[in-house]
């Protein structure tokens, strides 16, 4: 009997002394993060922005001693914006690099290609900035979305026309000029829902991705008497739209989506002046605390050029929230605890650069936007409203579809 | 002297697919390596091997059309796309099992092959290239805009491939499906090119008028080549769809068609082994480059985009140098290496 007790005691001691099973990608000294970026494909400019921002973010944290003494490490894989290569890159990050989490990824095709793998392998991906709703609908526990949603923005345009401009269905005709993909269709869907709600007439004018000639779209929208037109697409094409509208003497009010809050919009010069834009981030010309921090860190890192990118806070807000969550979890860092912590963070302070918020079953991180007006003379965008949400909120509005 | 493809004494030896004992031994060793790969290579390399396998199947089909019959196609990714979407739609909407969805995918692509093949019977060279290019863009357009079937750029999610007794719910399991398909396709292709049909293909490629004079019906064999090649591409497309579990328009673009043509050029035209080598080489080249430059991009994220540019340059440079220095492709190198050993100590 005595021997049994001694044996049991030894086993107990061994069990207690055995090291706890550590989380993948986390050691006593490091936390391994991974990302797939387009470093040599059609979206290489995005890859450059994201890798630079990640580099500045990691350097800043490591300089301060890391997260609870653990330094951050980053593995970067080039996906060339290709879904097939993204699948390979994801497998490499998970299987070879054994990363704890994947950070700051984008691209509808690439992110959709690995969406199921993220859930299957249970790798927190924070955030994806892909412009497709399937990133958060239905929500996956491991996939967090943070960007702008054109469905939200198109609803807000109709809200603004109705409530702020006081123009009823007899005085305004809504138009939507959009790139004919999921991104653009999302804008059309939002405009349709809101137009139906208030009884506005809706005219749609899709254009093919890559198109540089919007004359047929402009002629159609003009002929149908469109007075307020939402635009979903890239900034250079938006500038083309403004020039084309001017050429045929059509003078509606344009509402550009978040991608048009870009210096390239000023290629249209004074034609861009006075038109509206939607944005979920703080602006550099507002001189917010968040932008001051960005200016300080990016200037010190010799990356001043990145400060001209209005979407920079989109990256910084999300990485700031990720850092906060890592710190809040404490030393016993696991993927599941990290996700629970991200869900529990309320009113994350972005330094005046917008809002980011998640919850159980809520993976859509953006809910609030502002409407901006373009000041072409000063080459800036200025807010004309405070932070607001669309009248038809997600996911409730899904029932109306 | 040992018996090989270039030194045979009987017709029986000539008809052998693997003519020498060394070839059979090499094949055996390769077989053991490939079968055991999931046990020692890890998920990443298994995935890369699966991608290689799909590329090999596609390239085998394309080489029958372009390498053996001399009909250049710049629309092979479109055939793959047709196969992939057929398999996906049948599996999702009609509940087709994997075993039926795969041949159905090939059949639909083969039907598209007939549709493309018939008008191109009178076309050669550049005109045929333009026609297949147009086909590629038409298919891309249909995939992107036929929302109700293809779900546009959102794409379709496929269920895991399954047979009555096993579900291939991991890459390691599905690897064996792809391996079987690669071996089966290579075996069929090798047999085909050694048959009367294969010789007819070669005759058409070398001089179609002469082939017609000696009694080869050009229309039938050209169409047959298109149909077989498209069928194989369709099956490969379906295999790829099941491998990735999700398909979208970005997977079957013109750029992919170009890549398959590059595979047969680098590997060696009109060669089964060349198709396999070329597919593996072009698939593994970016993977290999990433092995070298990837750690650099991770260590110096600030230089990541510049490293990406170097990556692309090296990729292009390797292919250009290959074409300049070894026009016969990898198959040509393989033959030279083999001859060196089989004819040693003689130089020729």
XYZ file of C-alpha atoms in Angstrom:
749
model
C 0.000 0.000 0.000
C 2.840 2.313 0.918
C 4.471 1.631 -2.458
C 1.242 2.549 -4.231
C 1.080 5.872 -2.388
C 4.734 6.608 -3.220
C 4.111 5.758 -6.882
C 0.984 7.893 -6.959
C 2.948 10.729 -5.350
C 5.705 10.476 -7.952
C 3.134 10.446 -10.779
C 1.390 13.478 -9.285
C 4.685 15.354 -9.020
C 5.536 14.484 -12.627
C 2.119 15.642 -13.784
C 2.421 18.951 -11.963
C 6.018 19.448 -13.088
C 5.230 18.658 -16.743
C 5.207 21.780 -18.874
C 1.775 22.971 -19.938
C 0.970 22.329 -23.576
C 1.905 25.597 -25.284
C -0.089 27.245 -28.051
C 1.095 27.002 -31.649
C 3.358 29.902 -32.555
C 3.899 31.023 -28.952
C 7.143 30.437 -27.064
C 8.548 31.955 -23.895
C 10.228 34.666 -25.979
C 8.226 35.047 -29.173
C 4.815 35.203 -30.768
C 4.882 34.168 -34.397
C 2.514 35.978 -36.733
C 2.036 35.448 -40.445
C 0.598 37.324 -43.367
C 0.097 36.749 -47.071
C 0.648 39.847 -49.161
C 0.709 40.676 -52.818
C 4.379 41.565 -53.227
C 4.667 41.087 -56.975
C 1.174 40.968 -58.469
C -1.485 43.482 -59.518
C -2.042 44.680 -55.944
C 1.626 45.054 -55.023
C 1.048 48.665 -53.911
C -1.292 47.291 -51.213
C 1.322 44.715 -50.251
C 3.857 47.490 -49.817
C 1.530 49.537 -47.608
C 0.576 46.563 -45.430
C 4.077 45.136 -44.988
C 5.420 48.584 -44.130
C 2.624 49.185 -41.614
C 3.184 45.758 -40.062
C 6.907 46.414 -39.891
C 6.395 49.757 -38.120
C 3.830 48.196 -35.760
C 6.048 45.228 -34.828
C 9.170 47.378 -34.382
C 7.238 49.701 -32.108
C 5.982 46.847 -29.913
C 9.322 45.030 -29.801
C 11.106 48.251 -28.885
C 8.839 48.486 -25.848
C 9.771 44.953 -24.781
C 7.174 42.981 -26.696
C 3.933 41.543 -25.357
C 4.545 40.332 -21.799
C 8.206 39.824 -22.673
C 7.495 38.030 -25.931
C 8.812 39.655 -29.099
C 6.648 39.571 -32.210
C 7.919 37.766 -35.303
C 6.398 38.056 -38.734
C 6.439 35.585 -41.644
C 5.492 37.179 -44.974
C 4.394 35.045 -47.935
C 3.852 36.436 -51.419
C 0.457 35.411 -52.814
C 0.594 37.599 -55.938
C -3.129 38.299 -55.318
C -3.771 34.810 -56.693
C -6.258 32.498 -54.912
C -4.234 29.402 -55.824
C -1.000 30.847 -54.455
C -2.856 32.166 -51.413
C -3.895 28.624 -50.611
C -0.241 27.548 -50.851
C 0.887 30.557 -48.789
C -1.712 29.860 -46.103
C -0.695 26.200 -45.863
C 2.947 27.257 -45.582
C 2.230 29.779 -42.843
C 0.257 27.252 -40.824
C 2.231 24.097 -41.508
C 5.798 25.359 -41.889
C 5.971 28.648 -40.011
C 3.481 27.436 -37.366
C 2.085 30.911 -36.912
C -0.126 31.808 -33.971
C -2.335 34.121 -36.035
C -2.600 35.667 -39.472
C -2.729 39.439 -39.635
C -3.759 42.141 -42.076
C -4.865 40.363 -45.228
C -7.029 41.540 -48.121
C -8.403 40.573 -51.521
C -11.799 39.004 -52.146
C -10.480 36.122 -54.255
C -7.477 35.296 -52.055
C -9.365 35.551 -48.742
C -12.346 33.580 -50.036
C -9.983 30.829 -51.172
C -8.715 30.261 -47.608
C -11.850 31.161 -45.654
C -12.766 27.540 -44.922
C -9.140 26.646 -44.106
C -9.029 29.440 -41.529
C -12.054 27.939 -39.793
C -10.832 24.372 -40.142
C -7.337 25.092 -38.816
C -8.709 27.519 -36.187
C -6.169 30.213 -36.994
C -7.309 33.679 -35.870
C -7.185 35.974 -38.882
C -7.269 39.605 -37.825
C -8.442 41.353 -39.841
C -9.410 40.565 -43.402
C -10.117 43.689 -45.421
C -11.666 41.811 -48.364
C -14.698 43.597 -49.753
C -17.056 40.601 -49.861
C -19.778 40.063 -47.267
C -18.969 36.358 -47.033
C -16.072 37.402 -44.789
C -18.535 38.108 -41.957
C -21.810 36.600 -43.156
C -22.166 33.931 -41.896
C -19.659 34.743 -39.160
C -16.682 32.465 -38.599
C -15.218 32.484 -35.085
C -11.690 32.846 -36.445
C -12.189 35.448 -39.163
C -12.558 39.156 -38.351
C -13.555 41.707 -40.984
C -12.654 45.381 -40.899
C -13.131 47.651 -43.900
C -15.950 49.710 -45.411
C -19.125 48.142 -46.662
C -20.715 49.637 -49.763
C -24.138 48.302 -48.850
C -23.959 50.388 -45.652
C -22.738 53.406 -47.618
C -25.396 53.238 -50.330
C -28.121 53.042 -47.650
C -26.536 56.042 -45.922
C -26.605 57.994 -49.180
C -30.376 57.527 -49.486
C -30.787 58.325 -45.769
C -28.821 61.535 -46.297
C -30.872 62.593 -49.322
C -34.103 61.956 -47.422
C -33.252 63.249 -43.953
C -30.483 65.823 -44.409
C -31.119 67.217 -47.877
C -34.907 66.922 -47.433
C -35.449 65.717 -50.981
C -38.381 63.368 -51.395
C -38.947 60.813 -54.161
C -40.515 63.535 -56.344
C -37.340 65.623 -56.257
C -34.542 63.067 -56.448
C -33.706 60.087 -58.643
C -31.054 57.747 -57.296
C -28.374 56.291 -59.561
C -25.699 53.706 -58.880
C -22.633 53.493 -61.103
C -20.710 50.403 -60.034
C -17.992 47.976 -60.988
C -19.789 44.758 -61.970
C -18.432 42.522 -59.207
C -19.455 41.653 -55.645
C -18.098 44.949 -54.395
C -20.271 46.965 -56.785
C -23.281 44.684 -56.452
C -23.173 45.224 -52.709
C -23.613 48.985 -53.334
C -26.504 48.312 -55.691
C -28.180 46.069 -53.126
C -27.896 48.731 -50.422
C -29.262 51.464 -52.701
C -32.141 49.193 -53.756
C -33.098 48.386 -50.160
C -33.057 52.039 -49.107
C -34.737 53.324 -52.289
C -37.557 50.791 -51.781
C -37.879 51.912 -48.174
C -38.402 55.576 -49.103
C -39.984 55.095 -52.546
C -37.166 56.525 -54.681
C -36.674 55.568 -58.296
C -33.388 53.709 -58.838
C -31.261 53.590 -61.983
C -28.310 51.219 -62.210
C -25.288 51.562 -64.479
C -22.715 48.789 -64.108
C -19.343 48.954 -65.799
C -16.834 46.247 -66.512
C -13.871 45.968 -64.181
C -10.885 47.681 -65.775
C -13.044 49.889 -67.982
C -11.767 53.420 -68.593
C -14.708 54.636 -70.671
C -17.904 55.394 -68.770
C -19.694 57.256 -71.536
C -22.534 54.684 -71.948
C -23.138 54.663 -68.182
C -23.145 58.443 -67.969
C -25.535 58.765 -70.927
C -27.927 56.254 -69.361
C -27.894 57.929 -65.950
C -28.363 61.359 -67.512
C -31.196 60.190 -69.767
C -33.068 58.720 -66.767
C -32.792 62.014 -64.881
C -30.533 60.821 -62.063
C -29.921 63.616 -59.563
C -27.833 61.743 -56.963
C -25.411 59.044 -58.000
C -23.517 56.554 -55.847
C -20.200 55.408 -57.257
C -18.559 52.108 -56.287
C -15.128 51.549 -57.775
C -11.547 52.785 -57.865
C -10.575 56.451 -57.562
C -9.009 56.881 -61.041
C -12.231 55.615 -62.652
C -14.221 57.950 -60.406
C -12.195 60.847 -61.820
C -13.057 59.581 -65.319
C -16.750 59.498 -64.340
C -16.627 63.110 -63.165
C -14.960 64.239 -66.394
C -17.396 62.274 -68.545
C -20.393 63.733 -66.682
C -19.012 67.222 -67.178
C -18.449 66.548 -70.877
C -22.123 65.712 -71.494
C -23.400 68.466 -69.217
C -24.826 66.171 -66.552
C -24.508 67.672 -63.062
C -25.769 65.352 -60.334
C -24.373 65.108 -56.802
C -21.963 62.182 -56.617
C -21.419 60.024 -53.549
C -18.124 58.148 -53.851
C -17.466 55.097 -51.707
C -14.520 54.857 -49.297
C -12.010 53.948 -52.016
C -12.551 57.341 -53.641
C -11.248 59.061 -50.500
C -7.921 59.018 -52.258
C -5.546 61.658 -53.674
C -6.187 60.223 -57.155
C -9.724 61.639 -57.024
C -8.132 65.078 -57.442
C -7.129 64.079 -60.965
C -10.587 65.427 -61.832
C -9.431 68.805 -60.419
C -12.293 71.225 -59.671
C -14.856 68.737 -60.998
C -14.376 66.731 -57.793
C -15.281 69.721 -55.644
C -18.402 69.573 -53.479
C -19.206 65.924 -54.075
C -19.748 63.536 -51.181
C -17.763 60.531 -49.964
C -18.179 57.903 -47.250
C -15.410 57.034 -44.831
C -15.060 55.105 -41.574
C -11.695 56.575 -40.526
C -10.205 59.748 -39.158
C -8.626 62.164 -41.629
C -5.055 63.401 -41.532
C -6.148 67.019 -41.918
C -8.200 66.655 -38.709
C -4.933 66.166 -36.825
C -6.369 63.508 -34.508
C -4.340 61.855 -31.756
C -4.288 58.676 -33.842
C -2.838 60.475 -36.852
C -0.259 62.227 -34.661
C 0.953 58.812 -33.507
C 1.057 57.574 -37.097
C 3.058 60.618 -38.196
C 5.544 60.154 -35.394
C 6.078 56.412 -35.947
C 6.087 56.385 -39.731
C 8.384 59.411 -39.944
C 10.812 57.769 -37.532
C 10.736 54.625 -39.666
C 11.475 56.641 -42.814
C 8.072 55.771 -44.272
C 6.623 59.287 -44.563
C 5.150 58.515 -47.978
C 2.720 56.071 -46.348
C 1.163 59.010 -44.510
C -0.397 60.120 -47.794
C -2.526 56.963 -47.764
C -5.912 57.940 -46.248
C -6.679 54.270 -45.481
C -3.641 53.951 -43.192
C -5.785 54.108 -39.998
C -7.709 51.089 -41.312
C -4.539 49.056 -40.802
C -3.475 50.834 -37.634
C -6.837 50.654 -35.844
C -7.053 46.916 -36.363
C -3.457 46.247 -35.358
C -3.910 48.463 -32.302
C -6.917 46.432 -31.248
C -5.014 43.200 -31.864
C -2.159 44.436 -29.667
C -4.587 45.420 -26.918
C -6.177 41.979 -27.032
C -2.764 40.259 -26.901
C -1.855 42.285 -23.811
C -5.202 41.712 -22.131
C -4.976 37.933 -22.520
C -1.848 37.913 -20.376
C 0.999 35.438 -20.351
C -1.147 32.342 -20.897
C -1.792 33.203 -24.531
C -4.002 30.896 -26.576
C -5.928 31.416 -29.782
C -9.280 30.824 -28.108
C -8.531 33.272 -25.292
C -7.406 35.858 -27.803
C -10.682 35.578 -29.714
C -12.755 35.790 -26.543
C -10.775 38.888 -25.552
C -11.246 40.585 -28.925
C -14.983 39.962 -28.580
C -14.981 41.520 -25.118
C -13.264 44.806 -26.045
C -15.731 47.697 -26.079
C -15.137 51.258 -27.269
C -11.606 50.628 -28.432
C -9.720 53.916 -28.507
C -8.432 54.622 -32.006
C -7.339 58.158 -31.128
C -10.240 59.693 -33.023
C -9.620 57.619 -36.130
C -12.945 55.811 -36.235
C -14.557 52.811 -34.604
C -13.814 49.104 -34.556
C -15.994 46.714 -32.651
C -16.713 42.983 -32.539
C -18.802 40.700 -30.394
C -19.893 37.079 -30.086
C -21.244 36.165 -33.507
C -20.392 39.621 -34.852
C -17.403 39.673 -37.169
C -18.274 42.884 -39.002
C -15.954 45.378 -37.349
C -17.262 48.543 -39.035
C -20.646 50.011 -38.184
C -20.161 53.771 -38.194
C -19.199 56.141 -40.969
C -19.099 59.814 -41.740
C -20.054 61.628 -44.905
C -17.279 63.831 -46.264
C -17.220 66.572 -48.851
C -14.393 67.020 -51.278
C -12.537 70.324 -51.205
C -10.674 70.233 -54.513
C -8.932 73.547 -53.996
C -7.239 72.435 -50.781
C -7.118 68.815 -51.988
C -8.678 67.520 -48.808
C -11.884 65.834 -47.681
C -13.911 67.440 -44.890
C -16.594 65.793 -42.755
C -20.101 67.178 -43.172
C -21.753 64.804 -40.682
C -20.838 63.133 -37.420
C -20.422 59.380 -37.012
C -23.605 57.590 -38.000
C -24.985 54.202 -38.943
C -27.234 53.291 -41.865
C -30.957 53.215 -41.107
C -31.123 49.596 -42.240
C -28.534 47.801 -40.143
C -26.842 44.484 -40.807
C -27.842 41.717 -40.039
C -31.469 42.851 -39.603
C -31.664 44.098 -43.193
C -30.917 40.618 -44.518
C -34.598 39.802 -43.921
C -35.607 42.459 -46.470
C -33.600 40.845 -49.287
C 24.381 -3.123 -74.333
C 21.294 -2.409 -72.312
C 17.939 -2.110 -73.974
C 16.480 1.388 -74.059
C 14.090 3.420 -76.206
C 16.881 4.073 -78.726
C 18.290 0.571 -78.936
C 15.618 -2.060 -79.355
C 15.851 -5.444 -81.005
C 12.241 -6.610 -81.222
C 8.786 -5.120 -81.752
C 7.845 -6.348 -78.298
C 10.623 -4.242 -76.815
C 9.529 -1.300 -78.915
C 5.950 -1.500 -77.636
C 6.979 -1.430 -73.976
C 6.017 1.719 -72.117
C 9.010 1.416 -69.827
C 11.638 -0.233 -71.993
C 14.581 -0.895 -69.705
C 15.002 -2.519 -66.278
C 16.540 0.733 -65.033
C 13.435 2.644 -66.096
C 11.242 0.183 -64.229
C 13.482 0.344 -61.150
C 13.452 4.139 -61.212
C 9.700 4.092 -61.533
C 9.430 1.740 -58.564
C 11.554 4.002 -56.359
C 9.573 7.059 -57.479
C 6.353 5.180 -56.747
C 7.442 4.366 -53.195
C 8.474 7.982 -52.620
C 5.186 9.320 -53.919
C 3.039 6.855 -51.998
C 4.859 7.558 -48.746
C 4.967 11.360 -49.250
C 2.075 12.271 -46.894
C 3.786 10.355 -44.085
C 7.010 12.367 -44.100
C 6.501 15.592 -46.036
C 3.988 17.598 -43.975
C 0.775 19.322 -45.038
C 2.498 22.102 -46.967
C 4.435 19.832 -49.308
C 1.437 17.544 -49.702
C -0.590 20.553 -50.858
C 2.178 21.583 -53.245
C 2.307 17.993 -54.553
C -1.464 18.077 -55.114
C -1.182 21.319 -57.096
C 1.649 19.732 -59.105
C -0.516 16.672 -59.740
C -3.405 18.724 -61.119
C -0.964 20.661 -63.319
C 0.501 17.377 -64.591
C -2.945 16.048 -65.575
C -3.805 19.297 -67.386
C -0.444 19.458 -69.121
C -0.707 15.864 -70.306
C -3.977 16.778 -72.005
C -2.604 19.996 -73.480
C 0.482 18.226 -74.806
C -1.733 15.763 -76.703
C -3.384 18.712 -78.422
C -0.458 21.076 -78.872
C 2.640 18.904 -78.688
C 1.401 15.852 -80.577
C -1.304 17.251 -82.877
C 0.191 20.714 -83.357
C -2.996 22.588 -82.438
C -2.112 25.472 -80.146
C -4.639 26.290 -77.450
C -4.624 29.397 -75.303
C -7.933 28.434 -73.748
C -7.067 25.420 -71.684
C -7.858 27.083 -68.371
C -11.348 27.659 -69.759
C -11.801 23.905 -70.276
C -10.637 23.421 -66.694
C -13.119 26.045 -65.551
C -15.968 24.324 -67.367
C -15.035 21.041 -65.699
C -14.696 22.638 -62.276
C -18.031 24.444 -62.414
C -19.785 21.367 -63.826
C -18.513 19.253 -60.938
C -19.357 21.946 -58.400
C -22.875 22.601 -59.681
C -23.649 18.884 -59.974
C -22.271 18.170 -56.511
C -23.999 21.115 -54.806
C -27.312 21.365 -56.640
C -27.904 17.796 -57.814
C -26.028 15.964 -55.070
C -23.805 14.106 -57.520
C -21.206 11.903 -55.807
C -17.552 12.579 -56.539
C -17.233 9.464 -58.691
C -19.956 10.702 -61.059
C -19.114 14.410 -60.887
C -15.561 13.799 -62.125
C -16.431 12.104 -65.466
C -19.380 14.490 -65.897
C -16.934 17.386 -65.598
C -14.736 15.814 -68.250
C -17.747 15.146 -70.502
C -18.957 18.738 -70.300
C -15.472 20.052 -71.074
C -15.228 17.558 -73.962
C -18.538 18.869 -75.283
C -17.073 22.373 -75.136
C -14.061 20.893 -76.956
C -16.382 19.807 -79.770
C -17.976 23.243 -79.871
C -14.550 24.893 -80.156
C -13.067 22.121 -82.270
C -15.580 22.096 -85.137
C -15.173 25.720 -86.229
C -11.409 25.450 -85.845
C -11.013 22.459 -88.160
C -10.084 24.775 -90.988
C -7.866 26.962 -88.863
C -4.165 26.674 -88.130
C -1.408 28.600 -86.406
C -2.167 32.134 -85.338
C -5.836 31.956 -86.371
C -6.399 28.961 -84.115
C -4.585 30.715 -81.270
C -6.900 33.721 -81.582
C -9.970 31.468 -81.671
C -8.997 29.592 -78.513
C -8.121 32.922 -76.903
C -11.614 34.193 -77.692
C -13.045 30.992 -76.205
C -11.067 31.625 -73.018
C -12.512 35.120 -72.638
C -16.050 33.988 -73.469
C -15.901 31.329 -70.755
C -14.426 33.822 -68.264
C -17.267 36.226 -69.076
C -19.922 33.525 -68.651
C -18.460 32.349 -65.341
C -18.400 35.912 -64.050
C -21.885 36.918 -65.201
C -24.000 33.757 -64.938
C -24.849 34.548 -61.314
C -27.629 32.026 -60.867
C -25.331 29.106 -61.675
C -21.775 30.205 -60.924
C -22.515 32.646 -58.097
C -20.326 35.201 -59.953
C -17.178 36.249 -58.128
C -18.432 34.909 -54.794
C -17.878 31.448 -56.251
C -19.054 28.058 -55.066
C -18.099 25.911 -52.066
C -17.731 22.219 -52.794
C -18.325 19.397 -50.364
C -15.407 17.080 -49.600
C -14.900 14.369 -52.194
C -16.205 11.016 -50.991
C -16.482 7.424 -52.096
C -18.927 4.984 -50.474
C -16.284 3.798 -48.023
C -14.074 6.870 -47.522
C -14.353 10.644 -47.335
C -11.356 12.584 -48.627
C -11.693 15.296 -46.015
C -7.987 16.153 -45.762
C -5.312 17.074 -48.258
C -3.345 13.999 -47.262
C -6.235 11.749 -48.271
C -7.099 13.650 -51.432
C -3.453 13.480 -52.460
C -3.940 9.793 -53.247
C -6.912 10.555 -55.500
C -4.767 13.000 -57.446
C -1.863 10.553 -57.541
C -4.115 7.839 -58.992
C -5.474 10.286 -61.579
C -1.945 11.383 -62.551
C -0.775 7.785 -63.017
C -3.943 6.807 -64.869
C -3.823 9.857 -67.190
C -0.106 9.414 -67.883
C -0.623 5.710 -68.609
C -3.535 6.392 -70.975
C -1.705 9.264 -72.681
C 1.436 7.180 -73.161
C -0.585 4.346 -74.650
C -2.522 6.739 -76.840
C 0.551 8.348 -78.378
C 2.023 4.931 -79.129
C -1.179 3.813 -80.852
C -2.481 4.399 -84.371
C -4.358 7.448 -83.091
C -1.208 8.948 -81.584
C 0.730 8.390 -84.799
C -2.101 10.081 -86.710
C -1.815 13.080 -84.368
C 1.907 13.323 -85.042
C 1.399 12.980 -88.781
C -1.135 15.823 -88.743
C 1.260 17.978 -86.737
C 4.225 17.298 -89.041
C 2.405 17.840 -92.370
C -1.360 17.790 -92.443
C -1.650 17.644 -96.240
C 0.662 14.638 -96.386
C -1.318 13.016 -93.571
C -4.549 13.462 -95.500
C -2.958 12.003 -98.633
C -1.977 8.843 -96.772
C -5.557 8.393 -95.591
C -5.753 10.086 -92.181
C -9.105 11.857 -91.803
C -7.982 15.266 -90.573
C -11.331 16.452 -89.278
C -11.922 13.348 -87.177
C -8.479 13.289 -85.611
C -8.258 17.024 -84.988
C -11.642 16.927 -83.324
C -10.679 13.816 -81.379
C -7.545 15.552 -80.148
C -9.591 18.551 -78.996
C -12.148 16.323 -77.277
C -9.577 14.171 -75.448
C -7.542 17.189 -74.392
C -10.615 19.075 -73.195
C -11.909 16.011 -71.352
C -8.639 15.677 -69.450
C -8.614 19.413 -68.691
C -12.198 19.187 -67.427
C -11.304 16.340 -65.093
C -8.243 18.281 -63.895
C -10.427 21.329 -63.270
C -12.828 19.235 -61.196
C -9.939 17.698 -59.262
C -8.618 21.161 -58.497
C -12.075 22.323 -57.420
C -12.321 19.451 -54.939
C -8.768 20.106 -53.763
C -9.315 23.772 -52.910
C -12.942 23.307 -51.849
C -13.951 26.645 -53.319
C -13.967 27.881 -56.883
C -14.234 31.362 -58.319
C -13.560 33.094 -61.640
C -9.983 33.982 -60.617
C -8.894 30.348 -60.768
C -9.364 29.813 -64.506
C -8.010 32.919 -66.164
C -6.041 33.564 -69.348
C -2.881 33.843 -67.256
C -3.392 30.220 -66.180
C -3.739 29.139 -69.829
C -0.426 30.793 -70.593
C 1.138 28.998 -67.657
C 0.044 25.609 -69.015
C 1.501 26.424 -72.426
C 4.740 27.418 -70.661
C 4.717 24.041 -68.908
C 4.731 22.052 -72.140
C 7.313 24.336 -73.737
C 9.666 24.105 -70.767
C 9.006 20.426 -70.248
C 9.268 19.441 -73.882
C 6.666 19.361 -76.636
C 5.278 15.984 -77.685
C 6.609 14.166 -74.663
C 4.683 12.560 -71.826
C 7.670 12.750 -69.501
C 8.219 16.346 -70.646
C 4.636 17.207 -69.658
C 5.228 15.844 -66.184
C 8.609 17.540 -65.779
C 7.348 20.845 -67.171
C 4.258 20.905 -64.949
C 6.338 20.136 -61.865
C 9.027 22.648 -62.807
C 6.703 25.595 -63.467
C 4.645 24.811 -60.364
C 7.670 24.350 -58.136
C 9.722 27.271 -59.497
C 7.808 29.989 -57.561
C 7.731 27.666 -54.544
C 11.509 27.238 -54.765
C 12.081 30.952 -55.254
C 9.830 31.607 -52.269
C 11.957 29.179 -50.222
C 14.960 31.382 -50.943
C 13.362 34.834 -50.839
C 10.564 34.094 -48.341
C 12.832 34.134 -45.271
C 14.349 37.393 -46.539
C 10.900 38.979 -46.865
C 10.066 37.816 -43.335
C 13.373 39.032 -41.906
C 13.208 42.397 -43.679
C 9.522 43.255 -44.156
C 10.521 46.747 -45.253
C 12.172 45.187 -48.294
C 9.354 42.715 -48.914
C 7.962 44.376 -52.049
C 11.437 44.742 -53.560
C 12.070 41.097 -52.804
C 8.748 40.364 -54.522
C 9.970 42.184 -57.622
C 13.224 40.187 -57.573
C 11.112 37.051 -57.231
C 9.206 37.826 -60.436
C 12.400 38.773 -62.285
C 14.119 35.532 -61.326
C 11.036 33.553 -62.398
C 10.982 35.224 -65.811
C 14.744 34.986 -66.210
C 14.822 31.262 -65.513
C 12.167 30.626 -68.161
C 13.857 32.864 -70.749
C 17.256 31.254 -70.139
C 15.656 27.876 -70.400
C 14.148 28.638 -73.775
C 17.405 30.118 -75.033
C 19.763 27.440 -73.758
C 17.578 24.330 -73.843
C 14.862 24.612 -76.511
C 14.106 20.883 -76.263
C 12.945 21.485 -72.723
C 13.536 19.435 -69.605
C 12.847 16.304 -71.598
C 15.846 17.171 -73.800
C 18.075 17.488 -70.725
C 16.746 14.221 -69.368
C 17.495 12.413 -72.647
C 21.040 13.812 -72.742
C 21.725 12.780 -69.153
C 20.327 9.329 -69.812
C 22.362 8.894 -72.991
C 25.506 9.942 -71.168
C 25.098 7.074 -68.727
C 23.774 4.434 -71.148
C 26.437 5.116 -73.808
C 29.368 5.726 -71.484
C 32.323 5.622 -72.207
C 31.320 6.679 -75.740
C 30.338 10.298 -76.219
C 27.788 9.565 -78.971
